[in-house]
């Protein structure tokens, strides 16, 4: 097995404690697990490794430049309105999908199959940085994430690809391009990228290439967070009482101010701040939804 050494770091950042709901059958138990944001840091390929860009890379770069150009057009134009709507749509995509999509396997440690049986194998050691007093099983959490998301993104890629031909009638509209078609292709490509990221992580986990590393500085940030210091242990309703989990005002483990601390402490790229803030906002909405469902169950019981 030949290993091409490329850098990859994984940050596991828990966002909220586990909130458990209960039903008369117990089917709801454990449905809402600990929300964790995973951030992947890779280095760009060297000029020697990069070579000539592939067709997909060239098409992706061209689409990116076109999209950014639409955002710079005058306010009120259809291009600018489409750009603003698209940005709002991205904010609504699951942060797990956006994180997995950002992981480019070509930039991470590359493992090729050995040609000689019995040849010595040197596994890459990819650090999985996590707060020890929050996450007890970092590898299990990551394995659960990829096992859940991989089939979902595989289905999503095929679904949007098969739906795209149905947008052919929109080609008859003059001036404005067939936006539904491009949307379907974009969603298919987005799911495909997230699926490839999940598949890559599954391969690394299966080979034992990811090494959990607790970090003292990250622990201190969580410990000093105004949200984390008052977190209570989650309560599970018993079958006898059939009471749903009570509302907890301190479910979040990170505050907005902690995002900048993490970015500066570990010298992460600036887009990390926007990505983590999006994940925090989505997690807060999920908690509100879980509380509403728990309240509804409480009224029924």
mmCIF file of N, CA, C and O in Angstrom, residues 28-118:
data_model
loop_
_atom_site.group_PDB
_atom_site.id
_atom_site.type_symbol
_atom_site.label_atom_id
_atom_site.label_comp_id
_atom_site.label_asym_id
_atom_site.label_seq_id
_atom_site.Cartn_x
_atom_site.Cartn_y
_atom_site.Cartn_z
ATOM 1 N N UNK A 28 -39.311 7.247 20.253
ATOM 2 C CA UNK A 28 -38.644 8.536 20.132
ATOM 3 C C UNK A 28 -37.362 8.636 20.919
ATOM 4 O O UNK A 28 -36.656 9.621 20.823
ATOM 5 N N UNK A 29 -37.059 7.633 21.718
ATOM 6 C CA UNK A 29 -35.882 7.720 22.565
ATOM 7 C C UNK A 29 -34.611 7.756 21.738
ATOM 8 O O UNK A 29 -34.392 6.934 20.867
ATOM 9 N N UNK A 30 -33.770 8.743 22.027
ATOM 10 C CA UNK A 30 -32.486 8.854 21.357
ATOM 11 C C UNK A 30 -32.574 9.373 19.935
ATOM 12 O O UNK A 30 -31.592 9.376 19.224
ATOM 13 N N UNK A 31 -33.759 9.847 19.519
ATOM 14 C CA UNK A 31 -33.898 10.305 18.131
ATOM 15 C C UNK A 31 -33.065 11.547 17.871
ATOM 16 O O UNK A 31 -32.472 11.699 16.813
ATOM 17 N N UNK A 32 -33.006 12.453 18.826
ATOM 18 C CA UNK A 32 -32.216 13.669 18.659
ATOM 19 C C UNK A 32 -30.919 13.517 19.437
ATOM 20 O O UNK A 32 -30.876 13.653 20.642
ATOM 21 N N UNK A 33 -29.859 13.175 18.741
ATOM 22 C CA UNK A 33 -28.581 12.912 19.399
ATOM 23 C C UNK A 33 -27.760 14.195 19.504
ATOM 24 O O UNK A 33 -28.161 15.248 19.037
ATOM 25 N N UNK A 34 -26.603 14.079 20.132
ATOM 26 C CA UNK A 34 -25.704 15.211 20.292
ATOM 27 C C UNK A 34 -25.323 15.775 18.931
ATOM 28 O O UNK A 34 -24.785 15.072 18.085
ATOM 29 N N UNK A 35 -25.629 17.039 18.692
ATOM 30 C CA UNK A 35 -25.297 17.682 17.432
ATOM 31 C C UNK A 35 -23.826 18.074 17.445
ATOM 32 O O UNK A 35 -23.385 18.808 18.338
ATOM 33 N N UNK A 36 -23.082 17.603 16.470
ATOM 34 C CA UNK A 36 -21.654 17.884 16.387
ATOM 35 C C UNK A 36 -21.318 18.399 14.997
ATOM 36 O O UNK A 36 -21.731 17.804 14.003
ATOM 37 N N UNK A 37 -20.579 19.504 14.965
ATOM 38 C CA UNK A 37 -20.119 20.053 13.698
ATOM 39 C C UNK A 37 -18.693 19.568 13.457
ATOM 40 O O UNK A 37 -17.825 19.697 14.327
ATOM 41 N N UNK A 38 -18.457 19.008 12.271
ATOM 42 C CA UNK A 38 -17.119 18.538 11.903
ATOM 43 C C UNK A 38 -16.538 19.484 10.856
ATOM 44 O O UNK A 38 -17.167 19.756 9.828
ATOM 45 N N UNK A 39 -15.347 19.969 11.171
ATOM 46 C CA UNK A 39 -14.658 20.873 10.250
ATOM 47 C C UNK A 39 -13.403 20.187 9.744
ATOM 48 O O UNK A 39 -12.609 19.651 10.534
ATOM 49 N N UNK A 40 -13.227 20.180 8.433
ATOM 50 C CA UNK A 40 -12.104 19.488 7.803
ATOM 51 C C UNK A 40 -11.130 20.512 7.229
ATOM 52 O O UNK A 40 -11.520 21.382 6.442
ATOM 53 N N UNK A 41 -9.883 20.402 7.636
ATOM 54 C CA UNK A 41 -8.846 21.335 7.188
ATOM 55 C C UNK A 41 -7.844 20.567 6.341
ATOM 56 O O UNK A 41 -7.160 19.662 6.833
ATOM 57 N N UNK A 42 -7.779 20.915 5.067
ATOM 58 C CA UNK A 42 -6.823 20.289 4.148
ATOM 59 C C UNK A 42 -5.934 21.363 3.543
ATOM 60 O O UNK A 42 -6.266 22.549 3.558
ATOM 61 N N UNK A 43 -4.822 20.930 2.991
ATOM 62 C CA UNK A 43 -3.910 21.840 2.298
ATOM 63 C C UNK A 43 -4.052 21.621 0.800
ATOM 64 O O UNK A 43 -4.263 20.489 0.355
ATOM 65 N N UNK A 44 -3.948 22.678 -0.009
ATOM 66 C CA UNK A 44 -4.050 22.488 -1.460
ATOM 67 C C UNK A 44 -2.912 21.648 -1.992
ATOM 68 O O UNK A 44 -1.823 21.580 -1.414
ATOM 69 N N UNK A 45 -3.183 20.961 -3.097
ATOM 70 C CA UNK A 45 -2.156 20.132 -3.710
ATOM 71 C C UNK A 45 -0.997 20.991 -4.200
ATOM 72 O O UNK A 45 -1.179 22.134 -4.613
ATOM 73 N N UNK A 46 0.194 20.421 -4.164
ATOM 74 C CA UNK A 46 1.361 21.119 -4.693
ATOM 75 C C UNK A 46 1.284 21.152 -6.218
ATOM 76 O O UNK A 46 0.505 20.439 -6.836
ATOM 77 N N UNK A 47 2.088 22.000 -6.808
ATOM 78 C CA UNK A 47 2.096 22.115 -8.273
ATOM 79 C C UNK A 47 2.470 20.796 -8.929
ATOM 80 O O UNK A 47 1.987 20.462 -10.012
ATOM 81 N N UNK A 48 3.345 20.009 -8.253
ATOM 82 C CA UNK A 48 3.763 18.734 -8.818
ATOM 83 C C UNK A 48 2.607 17.745 -8.836
ATOM 84 O O UNK A 48 2.383 17.021 -9.796
ATOM 85 N N UNK A 49 1.843 17.728 -7.734
ATOM 86 C CA UNK A 49 0.731 16.791 -7.620
ATOM 87 C C UNK A 49 -0.476 17.207 -8.442
ATOM 88 O O UNK A 49 -1.207 16.379 -8.961
ATOM 89 N N UNK A 50 -0.679 18.525 -8.552
ATOM 90 C CA UNK A 50 -1.918 19.016 -9.127
ATOM 91 C C UNK A 50 -2.067 18.671 -10.602
ATOM 92 O O UNK A 50 -3.077 18.152 -11.032
ATOM 93 N N UNK A 51 -1.057 18.964 -11.396
ATOM 94 C CA UNK A 51 -1.125 18.671 -12.823
ATOM 95 C C UNK A 51 -2.195 19.508 -13.513
ATOM 96 O O UNK A 51 -2.599 20.566 -13.041
ATOM 97 N N UNK A 52 -2.694 19.020 -14.624
ATOM 98 C CA UNK A 52 -3.722 19.739 -15.369
ATOM 99 C C UNK A 52 -5.068 19.527 -14.691
ATOM 100 O O UNK A 52 -5.410 18.414 -14.295
ATOM 101 N N UNK A 53 -5.871 20.595 -14.547
ATOM 102 C CA UNK A 53 -7.183 20.456 -13.910
ATOM 103 C C UNK A 53 -8.104 19.577 -14.738
ATOM 104 O O UNK A 53 -8.081 19.613 -15.969
ATOM 105 N N UNK A 54 -8.919 18.800 -14.056
ATOM 106 C CA UNK A 54 -9.855 17.924 -14.738
ATOM 107 C C UNK A 54 -11.010 18.727 -15.316
ATOM 108 O O UNK A 54 -11.193 19.908 -15.007
ATOM 109 N N UNK A 55 -11.808 18.069 -16.146
ATOM 110 C CA UNK A 55 -12.960 18.731 -16.748
ATOM 111 C C UNK A 55 -13.953 19.176 -15.677
ATOM 112 O O UNK A 55 -14.494 20.289 -15.748
ATOM 113 N N UNK A 56 -14.169 18.317 -14.678
ATOM 114 C CA UNK A 56 -15.087 18.673 -13.604
ATOM 115 C C UNK A 56 -14.584 19.882 -12.837
ATOM 116 O O UNK A 56 -15.366 20.785 -12.485
ATOM 117 N N UNK A 57 -13.269 19.937 -12.598
ATOM 118 C CA UNK A 57 -12.701 21.081 -11.885
ATOM 119 C C UNK A 57 -12.874 22.363 -12.685
ATOM 120 O O UNK A 57 -13.216 23.421 -12.128
ATOM 121 N N UNK A 58 -12.665 22.276 -13.994
ATOM 122 C CA UNK A 58 -12.822 23.471 -14.824
ATOM 123 C C UNK A 58 -14.275 23.930 -14.856
ATOM 124 O O UNK A 58 -14.564 25.133 -14.778
ATOM 125 N N UNK A 59 -15.206 22.980 -14.954
ATOM 126 C CA UNK A 59 -16.621 23.343 -14.957
ATOM 127 C C UNK A 59 -17.043 23.932 -13.613
ATOM 128 O O UNK A 59 -17.821 24.888 -13.560
ATOM 129 N N UNK A 60 -16.512 23.354 -12.534
ATOM 130 C CA UNK A 60 -16.831 23.872 -11.202
ATOM 131 C C UNK A 60 -16.314 25.281 -11.021
ATOM 132 O O UNK A 60 -17.017 26.164 -10.500
ATOM 133 N N UNK A 61 -15.081 25.536 -11.455
ATOM 134 C CA UNK A 61 -14.506 26.875 -11.348
ATOM 135 C C UNK A 61 -15.303 27.873 -12.180
ATOM 136 O O UNK A 61 -15.544 29.012 -11.744
ATOM 137 N N UNK A 62 -15.719 27.462 -13.373
ATOM 138 C CA UNK A 62 -16.485 28.360 -14.232
ATOM 139 C C UNK A 62 -17.842 28.686 -13.597
ATOM 140 O O UNK A 62 -18.281 29.846 -13.602
ATOM 141 N N UNK A 63 -18.501 27.670 -13.024
ATOM 142 C CA UNK A 63 -19.787 27.897 -12.368
ATOM 143 C C UNK A 63 -19.627 28.802 -11.151
ATOM 144 O O UNK A 63 -20.473 29.673 -10.901
ATOM 145 N N UNK A 64 -18.535 28.620 -10.402
ATOM 146 C CA UNK A 64 -18.292 29.455 -9.225
ATOM 147 C C UNK A 64 -18.082 30.905 -9.616
ATOM 148 O O UNK A 64 -18.629 31.825 -8.995
ATOM 149 N N UNK A 65 -17.277 31.122 -10.662
ATOM 150 C CA UNK A 65 -17.045 32.502 -11.115
ATOM 151 C C UNK A 65 -18.339 33.140 -11.612
ATOM 152 O O UNK A 65 -18.595 34.327 -11.351
ATOM 153 N N UNK A 66 -19.164 32.374 -12.311
ATOM 154 C CA UNK A 66 -20.437 32.907 -12.796
ATOM 155 C C UNK A 66 -21.346 33.279 -11.625
ATOM 156 O O UNK A 66 -21.972 34.348 -11.626
ATOM 157 N N UNK A 67 -21.408 32.417 -10.623
ATOM 158 C CA UNK A 67 -22.262 32.672 -9.465
ATOM 159 C C UNK A 67 -21.806 33.904 -8.698
ATOM 160 O O UNK A 67 -22.629 34.749 -8.306
ATOM 161 N N UNK A 68 -20.506 34.025 -8.482
ATOM 162 C CA UNK A 68 -19.975 35.208 -7.789
ATOM 163 C C UNK A 68 -20.267 36.464 -8.606
ATOM 164 O O UNK A 68 -20.601 37.521 -8.052
ATOM 165 N N UNK A 69 -20.179 36.361 -9.916
ATOM 166 C CA UNK A 69 -20.483 37.503 -10.774
ATOM 167 C C UNK A 69 -21.925 37.941 -10.654
ATOM 168 O O UNK A 69 -22.226 39.148 -10.674
ATOM 169 N N UNK A 70 -22.849 36.986 -10.513
ATOM 170 C CA UNK A 70 -24.253 37.346 -10.330
ATOM 171 C C UNK A 70 -24.457 38.126 -9.029
ATOM 172 O O UNK A 70 -25.293 39.016 -8.962
ATOM 173 N N UNK A 71 -23.681 37.782 -8.007
ATOM 174 C CA UNK A 71 -23.809 38.490 -6.741
ATOM 175 C C UNK A 71 -23.318 39.922 -6.806
ATOM 176 O O UNK A 71 -23.687 40.743 -5.957
ATOM 177 N N UNK A 72 -22.501 40.244 -7.805
ATOM 178 C CA UNK A 72 -21.965 41.600 -7.936
ATOM 179 C C UNK A 72 -22.797 42.482 -8.865
ATOM 180 O O UNK A 72 -22.460 43.640 -9.078
ATOM 181 N N UNK A 73 -23.855 41.915 -9.452
ATOM 182 C CA UNK A 73 -24.707 42.706 -10.333
ATOM 183 C C UNK A 73 -25.547 43.675 -9.532
ATOM 184 O O UNK A 73 -25.637 43.591 -8.300
ATOM 185 N N UNK A 74 -26.178 44.608 -10.211
ATOM 186 C CA UNK A 74 -26.957 45.658 -9.554
ATOM 187 C C UNK A 74 -28.133 45.071 -8.780
ATOM 188 O O UNK A 74 -28.726 44.058 -9.174
ATOM 189 N N UNK A 75 -28.470 45.751 -7.676
ATOM 190 C CA UNK A 75 -29.605 45.316 -6.872
ATOM 191 C C UNK A 75 -30.892 45.411 -7.697
ATOM 192 O O UNK A 75 -31.114 46.372 -8.411
ATOM 193 N N UNK A 76 -31.739 44.403 -7.565
ATOM 194 C CA UNK A 76 -33.018 44.404 -8.258
ATOM 195 C C UNK A 76 -33.007 43.637 -9.561
ATOM 196 O O UNK A 76 -34.081 43.300 -10.078
ATOM 197 N N UNK A 77 -31.831 43.365 -10.109
ATOM 198 C CA UNK A 77 -31.774 42.583 -11.343
ATOM 199 C C UNK A 77 -32.083 41.123 -11.025
ATOM 200 O O UNK A 77 -31.915 40.668 -9.889
ATOM 201 N N UNK A 78 -32.516 40.382 -12.043
ATOM 202 C CA UNK A 78 -32.897 38.996 -11.779
ATOM 203 C C UNK A 78 -31.701 38.149 -11.353
ATOM 204 O O UNK A 78 -31.838 37.231 -10.544
ATOM 205 N N UNK A 79 -30.523 38.491 -11.866
ATOM 206 C CA UNK A 79 -29.331 37.753 -11.465
ATOM 207 C C UNK A 79 -29.024 37.969 -9.984
ATOM 208 O O UNK A 79 -28.686 37.027 -9.253
ATOM 209 N N UNK A 80 -29.141 39.211 -9.536
ATOM 210 C CA UNK A 80 -28.863 39.517 -8.138
ATOM 211 C C UNK A 80 -29.911 38.885 -7.227
ATOM 212 O O UNK A 80 -29.585 38.391 -6.139
ATOM 213 N N UNK A 81 -31.179 38.887 -7.655
ATOM 214 C CA UNK A 81 -32.230 38.271 -6.846
ATOM 215 C C UNK A 81 -32.023 36.757 -6.742
ATOM 216 O O UNK A 81 -32.206 36.159 -5.688
ATOM 217 N N UNK A 82 -31.641 36.129 -7.867
ATOM 218 C CA UNK A 82 -31.374 34.695 -7.838
ATOM 219 C C UNK A 82 -30.199 34.393 -6.910
ATOM 220 O O UNK A 82 -30.219 33.416 -6.148
ATOM 221 N N UNK A 83 -29.162 35.224 -6.963
ATOM 222 C CA UNK A 83 -27.998 35.030 -6.102
ATOM 223 C C UNK A 83 -28.386 35.116 -4.632
ATOM 224 O O UNK A 83 -28.007 34.245 -3.821
ATOM 225 N N UNK A 84 -29.153 36.136 -4.255
ATOM 226 C CA UNK A 84 -29.556 36.308 -2.858
ATOM 227 C C UNK A 84 -30.432 35.150 -2.386
ATOM 228 O O UNK A 84 -30.291 34.667 -1.255
ATOM 229 N N UNK A 85 -31.339 34.700 -3.260
ATOM 230 C CA UNK A 85 -32.188 33.567 -2.896
ATOM 231 C C UNK A 85 -31.338 32.300 -2.731
ATOM 232 O O UNK A 85 -31.561 31.512 -1.817
ATOM 233 N N UNK A 86 -30.369 32.122 -3.620
ATOM 234 C CA UNK A 86 -29.504 30.954 -3.532
ATOM 235 C C UNK A 86 -28.692 30.933 -2.254
ATOM 236 O O UNK A 86 -28.503 29.870 -1.644
ATOM 237 N N UNK A 87 -28.206 32.108 -1.831
ATOM 238 C CA UNK A 87 -27.434 32.171 -0.590
ATOM 239 C C UNK A 87 -28.304 31.823 0.613
ATOM 240 O O UNK A 87 -27.853 31.156 1.549
ATOM 241 N N UNK A 88 -29.558 32.279 0.595
ATOM 242 C CA UNK A 88 -30.472 31.918 1.685
ATOM 243 C C UNK A 88 -30.769 30.424 1.668
ATOM 244 O O UNK A 88 -30.917 29.792 2.716
ATOM 245 N N UNK A 89 -30.847 29.859 0.471
ATOM 246 C CA UNK A 89 -31.096 28.425 0.355
ATOM 247 C C UNK A 89 -29.937 27.618 0.929
ATOM 248 O O UNK A 89 -30.142 26.603 1.611
ATOM 249 N N UNK A 90 -28.715 28.061 0.672
ATOM 250 C CA UNK A 90 -27.535 27.372 1.207
ATOM 251 C C UNK A 90 -27.560 27.372 2.731
ATOM 252 O O UNK A 90 -27.202 26.371 3.377
ATOM 253 N N UNK A 91 -27.998 28.485 3.325
ATOM 254 C CA UNK A 91 -28.069 28.561 4.781
ATOM 255 C C UNK A 91 -29.055 27.542 5.354
ATOM 256 O O UNK A 91 -28.961 27.174 6.524
ATOM 257 N N UNK A 92 -30.013 27.103 4.540
ATOM 258 C CA UNK A 92 -31.014 26.145 5.021
ATOM 259 C C UNK A 92 -30.582 24.694 4.818
ATOM 260 O O UNK A 92 -31.226 23.792 5.356
ATOM 261 N N UNK A 93 -29.546 24.472 4.050
ATOM 262 C CA UNK A 93 -29.056 23.109 3.879
ATOM 263 C C UNK A 93 -28.464 22.616 5.199
ATOM 264 O O UNK A 93 -27.858 23.385 5.940
ATOM 265 N N UNK A 94 -28.630 21.335 5.481
ATOM 266 C CA UNK A 94 -28.073 20.770 6.715
ATOM 267 C C UNK A 94 -26.578 21.068 6.805
ATOM 268 O O UNK A 94 -25.835 20.863 5.836
ATOM 269 N N UNK A 95 -26.150 21.533 7.967
ATOM 270 C CA UNK A 95 -24.720 21.851 8.116
ATOM 271 C C UNK A 95 -23.868 20.600 7.967
ATOM 272 O O UNK A 95 -22.699 20.680 7.577
ATOM 273 N N UNK A 96 -24.427 19.426 8.267
ATOM 274 C CA UNK A 96 -23.683 18.187 8.068
ATOM 275 C C UNK A 96 -23.378 17.965 6.582
ATOM 276 O O UNK A 96 -22.281 17.534 6.218
ATOM 277 N N UNK A 97 -24.362 18.263 5.732
ATOM 278 C CA UNK A 97 -24.150 18.120 4.287
ATOM 279 C C UNK A 97 -23.085 19.094 3.794
ATOM 280 O O UNK A 97 -22.199 18.724 3.015
ATOM 281 N N UNK A 98 -23.160 20.330 4.256
ATOM 282 C CA UNK A 98 -22.186 21.333 3.824
ATOM 283 C C UNK A 98 -20.772 20.960 4.280
ATOM 284 O O UNK A 98 -19.803 21.176 3.546
ATOM 285 N N UNK A 99 -20.662 20.407 5.478
ATOM 286 C CA UNK A 99 -19.341 20.017 5.979
ATOM 287 C C UNK A 99 -18.771 18.863 5.173
ATOM 288 O O UNK A 99 -17.598 18.886 4.766
ATOM 289 N N UNK A 100 -19.581 17.838 4.918
ATOM 290 C CA UNK A 100 -19.109 16.686 4.153
ATOM 291 C C UNK A 100 -18.779 17.082 2.717
ATOM 292 O O UNK A 100 -17.821 16.576 2.123
ATOM 293 N N UNK A 101 -19.564 17.985 2.158
ATOM 294 C CA UNK A 101 -19.312 18.450 0.794
ATOM 295 C C UNK A 101 -17.979 19.194 0.709
ATOM 296 O O UNK A 101 -17.303 19.171 -0.328
ATOM 297 N N UNK A 102 -17.595 19.856 1.799
ATOM 298 C CA UNK A 102 -16.343 20.628 1.790
ATOM 299 C C UNK A 102 -15.104 19.744 1.834
ATOM 300 O O UNK A 102 -14.003 20.204 1.558
ATOM 301 N N UNK A 103 -15.283 18.470 2.194
ATOM 302 C CA UNK A 103 -14.138 17.554 2.276
ATOM 303 C C UNK A 103 -13.829 16.998 0.894
ATOM 304 O O UNK A 103 -14.591 16.201 0.345
ATOM 305 N N UNK A 104 -12.716 17.420 0.341
ATOM 306 C CA UNK A 104 -12.282 16.955 -0.977
ATOM 307 C C UNK A 104 -11.282 15.817 -0.793
ATOM 308 O O UNK A 104 -10.160 16.044 -0.320
ATOM 309 N N UNK A 105 -11.663 14.575 -1.132
ATOM 310 C CA UNK A 105 -10.734 13.453 -0.943
ATOM 311 C C UNK A 105 -9.411 13.618 -1.668
ATOM 312 O O UNK A 105 -8.395 13.069 -1.233
ATOM 313 N N UNK A 106 -9.394 14.384 -2.754
ATOM 314 C CA UNK A 106 -8.155 14.557 -3.504
ATOM 315 C C UNK A 106 -7.131 15.392 -2.744
ATOM 316 O O UNK A 106 -5.942 15.394 -3.079
ATOM 317 N N UNK A 107 -7.586 16.131 -1.707
ATOM 318 C CA UNK A 107 -6.676 16.961 -0.922
ATOM 319 C C UNK A 107 -6.227 16.281 0.361
ATOM 320 O O UNK A 107 -5.332 16.762 1.037
ATOM 321 N N UNK A 108 -6.878 15.164 0.711
ATOM 322 C CA UNK A 108 -6.514 14.456 1.925
ATOM 323 C C UNK A 108 -5.524 13.348 1.649
ATOM 324 O O UNK A 108 -5.130 13.101 0.501
ATOM 325 N N UNK A 109 -5.081 12.651 2.704
ATOM 326 C CA UNK A 109 -4.164 11.522 2.516
ATOM 327 C C UNK A 109 -4.758 10.501 1.557
ATOM 328 O O UNK A 109 -5.880 10.037 1.731
ATOM 329 N N UNK A 110 -3.997 10.169 0.536
ATOM 330 C CA UNK A 110 -4.471 9.249 -0.488
ATOM 331 C C UNK A 110 -3.872 7.875 -0.272
ATOM 332 O O UNK A 110 -2.669 7.716 -0.134
ATOM 333 N N UNK A 111 -4.736 6.871 -0.260
ATOM 334 C CA UNK A 111 -4.308 5.498 -0.030
ATOM 335 C C UNK A 111 -4.625 4.673 -1.265
ATOM 336 O O UNK A 111 -5.754 4.674 -1.750
ATOM 337 N N UNK A 112 -3.633 3.994 -1.792
ATOM 338 C CA UNK A 112 -3.834 3.126 -2.954
ATOM 339 C C UNK A 112 -3.621 1.680 -2.536
ATOM 340 O O UNK A 112 -2.892 1.381 -1.595
ATOM 341 N N UNK A 113 -4.268 0.771 -3.239
ATOM 342 C CA UNK A 113 -4.172 -0.652 -2.912
ATOM 343 C C UNK A 113 -2.769 -1.169 -3.217
ATOM 344 O O UNK A 113 -2.151 -0.797 -4.218
ATOM 345 N N UNK A 114 -2.244 -2.036 -2.377
ATOM 346 C CA UNK A 114 -0.895 -2.580 -2.603
ATOM 347 C C UNK A 114 -0.890 -3.564 -3.767
ATOM 348 O O UNK A 114 -1.850 -4.283 -3.990
ATOM 349 N N UNK A 115 0.205 -3.594 -4.484
ATOM 350 C CA UNK A 115 0.351 -4.556 -5.585
ATOM 351 C C UNK A 115 1.008 -5.848 -5.109
ATOM 352 O O UNK A 115 0.859 -6.886 -5.748
ATOM 353 N N UNK A 116 1.711 -5.735 -3.991
ATOM 354 C CA UNK A 116 2.405 -6.915 -3.469
ATOM 355 C C UNK A 116 1.781 -7.309 -2.146
ATOM 356 O O UNK A 116 1.723 -6.507 -1.221
ATOM 357 N N UNK A 117 1.314 -8.544 -2.067
ATOM 358 C CA UNK A 117 0.718 -9.037 -0.833
ATOM 359 C C UNK A 117 1.792 -9.158 0.238
ATOM 360 O O UNK A 117 2.885 -9.652 -0.026
ATOM 361 N N UNK A 118 1.477 -8.701 1.448
ATOM 362 C CA UNK A 118 2.426 -8.808 2.550
ATOM 363 C C UNK A 118 3.364 -7.624 2.655
ATOM 364 O O UNK A 118 4.217 -7.603 3.520
#
